[in-house]
Each structure stands twice: as C-alpha cells, then as structure tokens.
C-alpha cells in the first residue's frame, strides 16, 4: 500500500473507558434496541465532553468491546443474532455516523453483526467510521472461543470477501488504521498480518478482566505495538451492568501505547477519558524508514516460518457442510472442536499426553 492520502498534523486519540449496559435482561426487541440507542447517546455526550476538555484536535476515539450489548449468556447463536446483532446498514450504524459528524472524530468500536451471506449466524465485528459518518472499515474477529468467525466458514468467506476483506487496513489522514478484537491481541499473527499490510495504528476494543498485576492482555498490548512498530489504542470497559458477573471485573487498563512499546497514557478504574495521547504518524514513518535494530518490520524473515504455519491446528470450515452450505451449530460446537483439536495435537506430539 503506497502512501496516497496526505497526513493530518499530530492529533489526540482517546481510548474512552465507558460502562457497558448489557441487553441480556431486556424482555423484547424494542427494549433491546432502545438500550443500544441509549448507549450510543451516552457515548456521544461523553465524547463531546471529553473533546471540550482535551481539545479540538481530538480526532480518534476507540470504545470498548460489548459497548452496545454485553455478550450472550445462555442465548443460542441464532437467538443472539436476532436479539443483539446489528444489520450492516441498520439504525445503530446510522446513529453512530451522526455521532462522528457531530463530534468531528473517527470512531472505532465492536459489535455483533449480521451478514446476509451467512443466515442465522453473526460475526463479532470491529469497525471504523470516519468523521463524515462513513463506515470505512469492517473487520470480523478471526479467533473466538464462543462466536462464529470467518475461519469457521473459510472457503465461502474468502470467495465472497477475499483475503483483503479478512485483514482490512484503511488509509486515512490519521494514518493507516486497522482493528484487532478483544483477546486477539494475544495472537501475534493477527497484528503482524495487519502491519505487513501497512497498518500504523491498531485500534483494540476490549472487555477484559483487570488486575493490579500485569495481565496477559496487558503484556500483549505492549508487545504487539513494539514488535510491529505500531501505535496501539486499547479501550476496556468501565464495568458491565445488568449481568450476574461482579460488575467491576472488567474495569481499567485502557491505554495508548506507542510504536516503541511505551505506554503514553492509561486509565484507572471507572469511566474515564484519561487514556488519551498525542499521535504523530510522521514520527512513526520516520522511525520505520531508518535502519537499525529497532526497525522490527524490516527485520522479518518470514520464509523461516512458512513451513510451520502451513500446517493445521484448529480446522477451518467447521460451520460449512459437505456441500458448502452454512450450518447453525449449538453452543457446544466450539468446545467439541477444541477437544478434537487437542486430541490431534496429542497424536502429533505437539501436546504431551498426561
């Protein structure tokens, strides 16, 4: 990808730590959608107030995973698709577009989303909307323990969207933006695939358990930024309401990490705009263009690993039948596939048997 879009001057980016108001206990579709709209309205007000404090150069905002809905608890896949998933041209996206125009910001979040090519299923989707209200990037989570992914429908998904639709990067005046969803920050291959397609800023919507000690995800944020010479903007929830889980289990750790792996800003607990920092894409590009040990992208020797990655661990296409038609599995499907994957790894000697 060649640099074609002129860069804006350095700007402020915010990982907005906001509370998730879950929809699990909503009794009908009308109350579910009303709660989603109320969440968008609340975030809209928070962004306007944050921008008034931070300054007019706040141009990029990332919000947490689940910010509209929470996650499915006891719902079937098809049931959650009906209850909580967004249509790709639905009112929620339209309302978020209005928010971006009014606030003058690029906005990245994560939501459950329908796709007419795969009826009865949903994808967990990270997205970017520009400051004119246009959705410019849609990334479907690739690694999930409990939700359908493009990999589960791999052959059909590639036929429809191609590999660039799997690893999208948006070239914008704020730099080349890409998304990593939730626990995918633990999988270095995803961030590396995006970086090798030109990504300069990784937008990470998360809803993760926090701790006073370093957590695996928090370590991974620093590592992904450093090893790919990327900025990383990671927004975590400020608690999750209306679920039985202790509300503040997912709270804190929102942060901005620079392309050297240094944390530039970090939020404590509760709703917060503290995780905001100045993003200088010109400085990043200068660093990537200079020879040296710290230039991690220029030092990649991918051929060394090609044979290792050519094999299969977790199988593709587990939600397509023999004729390539979409299956609608029960929730138990995911644990069953993982169990068979582990048995295969034991038989191959990758995992030692007990």
CSV table of N, CA and C in Angstrom, one decimal, residues 14-21 38-47 50 61-68 107-109 206-207 234-241 247-248 250-252 254 267-275:
chain,number,residue,atom,x,y,z
A,14,UNK,N,-8.1,9.0,21.8
A,14,UNK,CA,-8.7,8.7,23.1
A,14,UNK,C,-9.2,7.2,23.1
A,15,UNK,N,-8.8,6.4,24.1
A,15,UNK,CA,-9.4,5.2,24.4
A,15,UNK,C,-10.4,5.4,25.5
A,16,UNK,N,-11.7,5.6,25.1
A,16,UNK,CA,-12.8,6.0,26.0
A,16,UNK,C,-13.2,4.8,26.9
A,17,UNK,N,-13.0,4.9,28.2
A,17,UNK,CA,-13.3,3.8,29.1
A,17,UNK,C,-14.8,4.1,29.6
A,18,UNK,N,-15.7,3.4,29.0
A,18,UNK,CA,-17.1,3.7,29.3
A,18,UNK,C,-17.8,2.4,29.8
A,19,UNK,N,-18.9,2.5,30.5
A,19,UNK,CA,-19.6,1.3,31.1
A,19,UNK,C,-20.4,0.7,30.0
A,20,UNK,N,-20.4,-0.7,30.1
A,20,UNK,CA,-21.3,-1.5,29.2
A,20,UNK,C,-22.7,-1.7,30.0
A,21,UNK,N,-23.8,-1.3,29.3
A,21,UNK,CA,-25.1,-1.6,29.9
A,21,UNK,C,-25.6,-2.8,29.0
A,38,UNK,N,-29.7,4.2,23.7
A,38,UNK,CA,-29.3,5.0,24.9
A,38,UNK,C,-27.8,4.9,25.1
A,39,UNK,N,-27.2,3.8,24.8
A,39,UNK,CA,-25.7,3.6,25.0
A,39,UNK,C,-25.0,4.5,24.0
A,40,UNK,N,-25.5,4.6,22.8
A,40,UNK,CA,-24.9,5.5,21.8
A,40,UNK,C,-25.0,6.9,22.2
A,41,UNK,N,-26.2,7.3,22.7
A,41,UNK,CA,-26.4,8.7,23.1
A,41,UNK,C,-25.5,9.0,24.3
A,42,UNK,N,-25.3,8.1,25.2
A,42,UNK,CA,-24.4,8.4,26.4
A,42,UNK,C,-23.0,8.5,25.9
A,43,UNK,N,-22.5,7.7,25.0
A,43,UNK,CA,-21.1,7.8,24.5
A,43,UNK,C,-21.0,9.1,23.7
A,44,UNK,N,-22.0,9.5,22.9
A,44,UNK,CA,-22.0,10.7,22.2
A,44,UNK,C,-21.7,11.9,23.2
A,45,UNK,N,-22.4,11.9,24.3
A,45,UNK,CA,-22.2,13.0,25.2
A,45,UNK,C,-20.8,13.0,25.8
A,46,UNK,N,-20.4,11.7,26.1
A,46,UNK,CA,-19.0,11.6,26.7
A,46,UNK,C,-17.9,12.1,25.8
A,47,UNK,N,-18.1,11.8,24.5
A,47,UNK,CA,-17.1,12.2,23.5
A,47,UNK,C,-17.1,13.8,23.4
A,50,UNK,N,-15.4,15.1,26.5
A,50,UNK,CA,-14.0,14.8,26.5
A,50,UNK,C,-13.3,15.7,25.6
A,61,UNK,N,-11.4,8.2,18.4
A,61,UNK,CA,-11.9,7.7,19.7
A,61,UNK,C,-12.2,6.2,19.5
A,62,UNK,N,-11.7,5.4,20.4
A,62,UNK,CA,-11.9,3.9,20.4
A,62,UNK,C,-12.7,3.6,21.7
A,63,UNK,N,-13.8,2.8,21.5
A,63,UNK,CA,-14.6,2.4,22.7
A,63,UNK,C,-14.5,0.9,22.9
A,64,UNK,N,-15.0,0.4,24.1
A,64,UNK,CA,-14.7,-1.0,24.4
A,64,UNK,C,-15.6,-2.0,23.6
A,65,UNK,N,-15.1,-3.2,23.6
A,65,UNK,CA,-15.9,-4.3,23.1
A,65,UNK,C,-17.2,-4.4,23.9
A,66,UNK,N,-18.3,-4.8,23.3
A,66,UNK,CA,-19.6,-5.0,24.0
A,66,UNK,C,-20.2,-3.7,24.4
A,67,UNK,N,-19.7,-2.6,23.9
A,67,UNK,CA,-20.2,-1.3,24.5
A,67,UNK,C,-21.7,-1.1,24.2
A,68,UNK,N,-22.3,-1.8,23.2
A,68,UNK,CA,-23.7,-1.7,22.9
A,68,UNK,C,-24.6,-2.8,23.6
A,107,UNK,N,-14.2,7.1,14.7
A,107,UNK,CA,-14.8,6.3,15.8
A,107,UNK,C,-14.6,4.8,15.5
A,108,UNK,N,-14.1,4.1,16.5
A,108,UNK,CA,-13.9,2.6,16.3
A,108,UNK,C,-14.5,1.9,17.5
A,109,UNK,N,-15.3,0.9,17.2
A,109,UNK,CA,-16.0,0.1,18.3
A,109,UNK,C,-16.1,-1.3,17.8
A,206,UNK,N,-11.8,-3.8,23.7
A,206,UNK,CA,-11.6,-5.0,24.6
A,206,UNK,C,-12.6,-4.9,25.7
A,207,UNK,N,-12.9,-6.0,26.4
A,207,UNK,CA,-13.6,-6.0,27.6
A,207,UNK,C,-13.0,-7.1,28.4
A,234,UNK,N,-6.1,1.1,23.0
A,234,UNK,CA,-6.9,0.0,23.6
A,234,UNK,C,-7.9,0.5,24.6
A,235,UNK,N,-9.2,0.2,24.3
A,235,UNK,CA,-10.2,0.7,25.2
A,235,UNK,C,-10.9,-0.5,25.9
A,236,UNK,N,-10.9,-0.5,27.2
A,236,UNK,CA,-11.5,-1.5,28.0
A,236,UNK,C,-12.8,-1.0,28.6
A,237,UNK,N,-13.7,-1.8,29.1
A,237,UNK,CA,-15.0,-1.4,29.7
A,237,UNK,C,-14.7,-0.8,31.1
A,238,UNK,N,-15.6,0.1,31.5
A,238,UNK,CA,-15.6,0.6,32.9
A,238,UNK,C,-16.7,-0.1,33.7
A,239,UNK,N,-16.6,-1.4,33.7
A,239,UNK,CA,-17.6,-2.3,34.3
A,239,UNK,C,-18.7,-2.7,33.4
A,240,UNK,N,-19.4,-3.7,33.8
A,240,UNK,CA,-20.5,-4.2,33.0
A,240,UNK,C,-21.8,-4.4,33.9
A,241,UNK,N,-22.8,-3.7,33.5
A,241,UNK,CA,-24.0,-3.7,34.3
A,241,UNK,C,-25.1,-4.6,33.8
A,247,UNK,N,-19.8,-6.6,38.7
A,247,UNK,CA,-19.8,-5.6,37.7
A,247,UNK,C,-18.5,-5.0,37.3
A,248,UNK,N,-17.6,-4.8,38.3
A,248,UNK,CA,-16.3,-4.2,38.0
A,248,UNK,C,-15.2,-5.1,37.7
A,250,UNK,N,-14.5,-6.2,34.8
A,250,UNK,CA,-13.9,-5.7,33.6
A,250,UNK,C,-13.8,-4.2,33.7
A,251,UNK,N,-12.7,-3.6,34.2
A,251,UNK,CA,-12.6,-2.2,34.5
A,251,UNK,C,-11.2,-1.8,34.6
A,252,UNK,N,-10.8,-0.8,33.8
A,252,UNK,CA,-9.5,-0.3,33.8
A,252,UNK,C,-8.6,-0.8,32.7
A,254,UNK,N,-7.5,0.7,30.1
A,254,UNK,CA,-7.5,1.4,28.8
A,254,UNK,C,-6.2,2.1,28.6
A,267,UNK,N,-5.8,4.7,31.8
A,267,UNK,CA,-6.9,5.0,32.7
A,267,UNK,C,-6.8,4.1,33.9
A,268,UNK,N,-7.3,4.6,35.0
A,268,UNK,CA,-7.5,3.8,36.2
A,268,UNK,C,-8.9,3.1,36.1
A,269,UNK,N,-9.6,3.0,37.2
A,269,UNK,CA,-10.9,2.4,37.2
A,269,UNK,C,-12.0,3.4,36.9
A,270,UNK,N,-13.1,2.9,36.5
A,270,UNK,CA,-14.3,3.7,36.3
A,270,UNK,C,-14.3,4.4,34.9
A,271,UNK,N,-15.4,5.0,34.6
A,271,UNK,CA,-15.5,5.8,33.4
A,271,UNK,C,-14.4,6.8,33.3
A,272,UNK,N,-13.7,6.9,32.2
A,272,UNK,CA,-12.5,7.8,32.2
A,272,UNK,C,-12.2,8.2,30.7
A,273,UNK,N,-11.6,9.4,30.6
A,273,UNK,CA,-11.0,9.9,29.4
A,273,UNK,C,-9.5,10.0,29.6
A,274,UNK,N,-9.0,9.4,30.6
A,274,UNK,CA,-7.6,9.6,30.9
A,274,UNK,C,-6.6,8.9,29.9
A,275,UNK,N,-7.1,7.9,29.2
A,275,UNK,CA,-6.2,7.2,28.3
A,275,UNK,C,-6.3,8.0,26.9
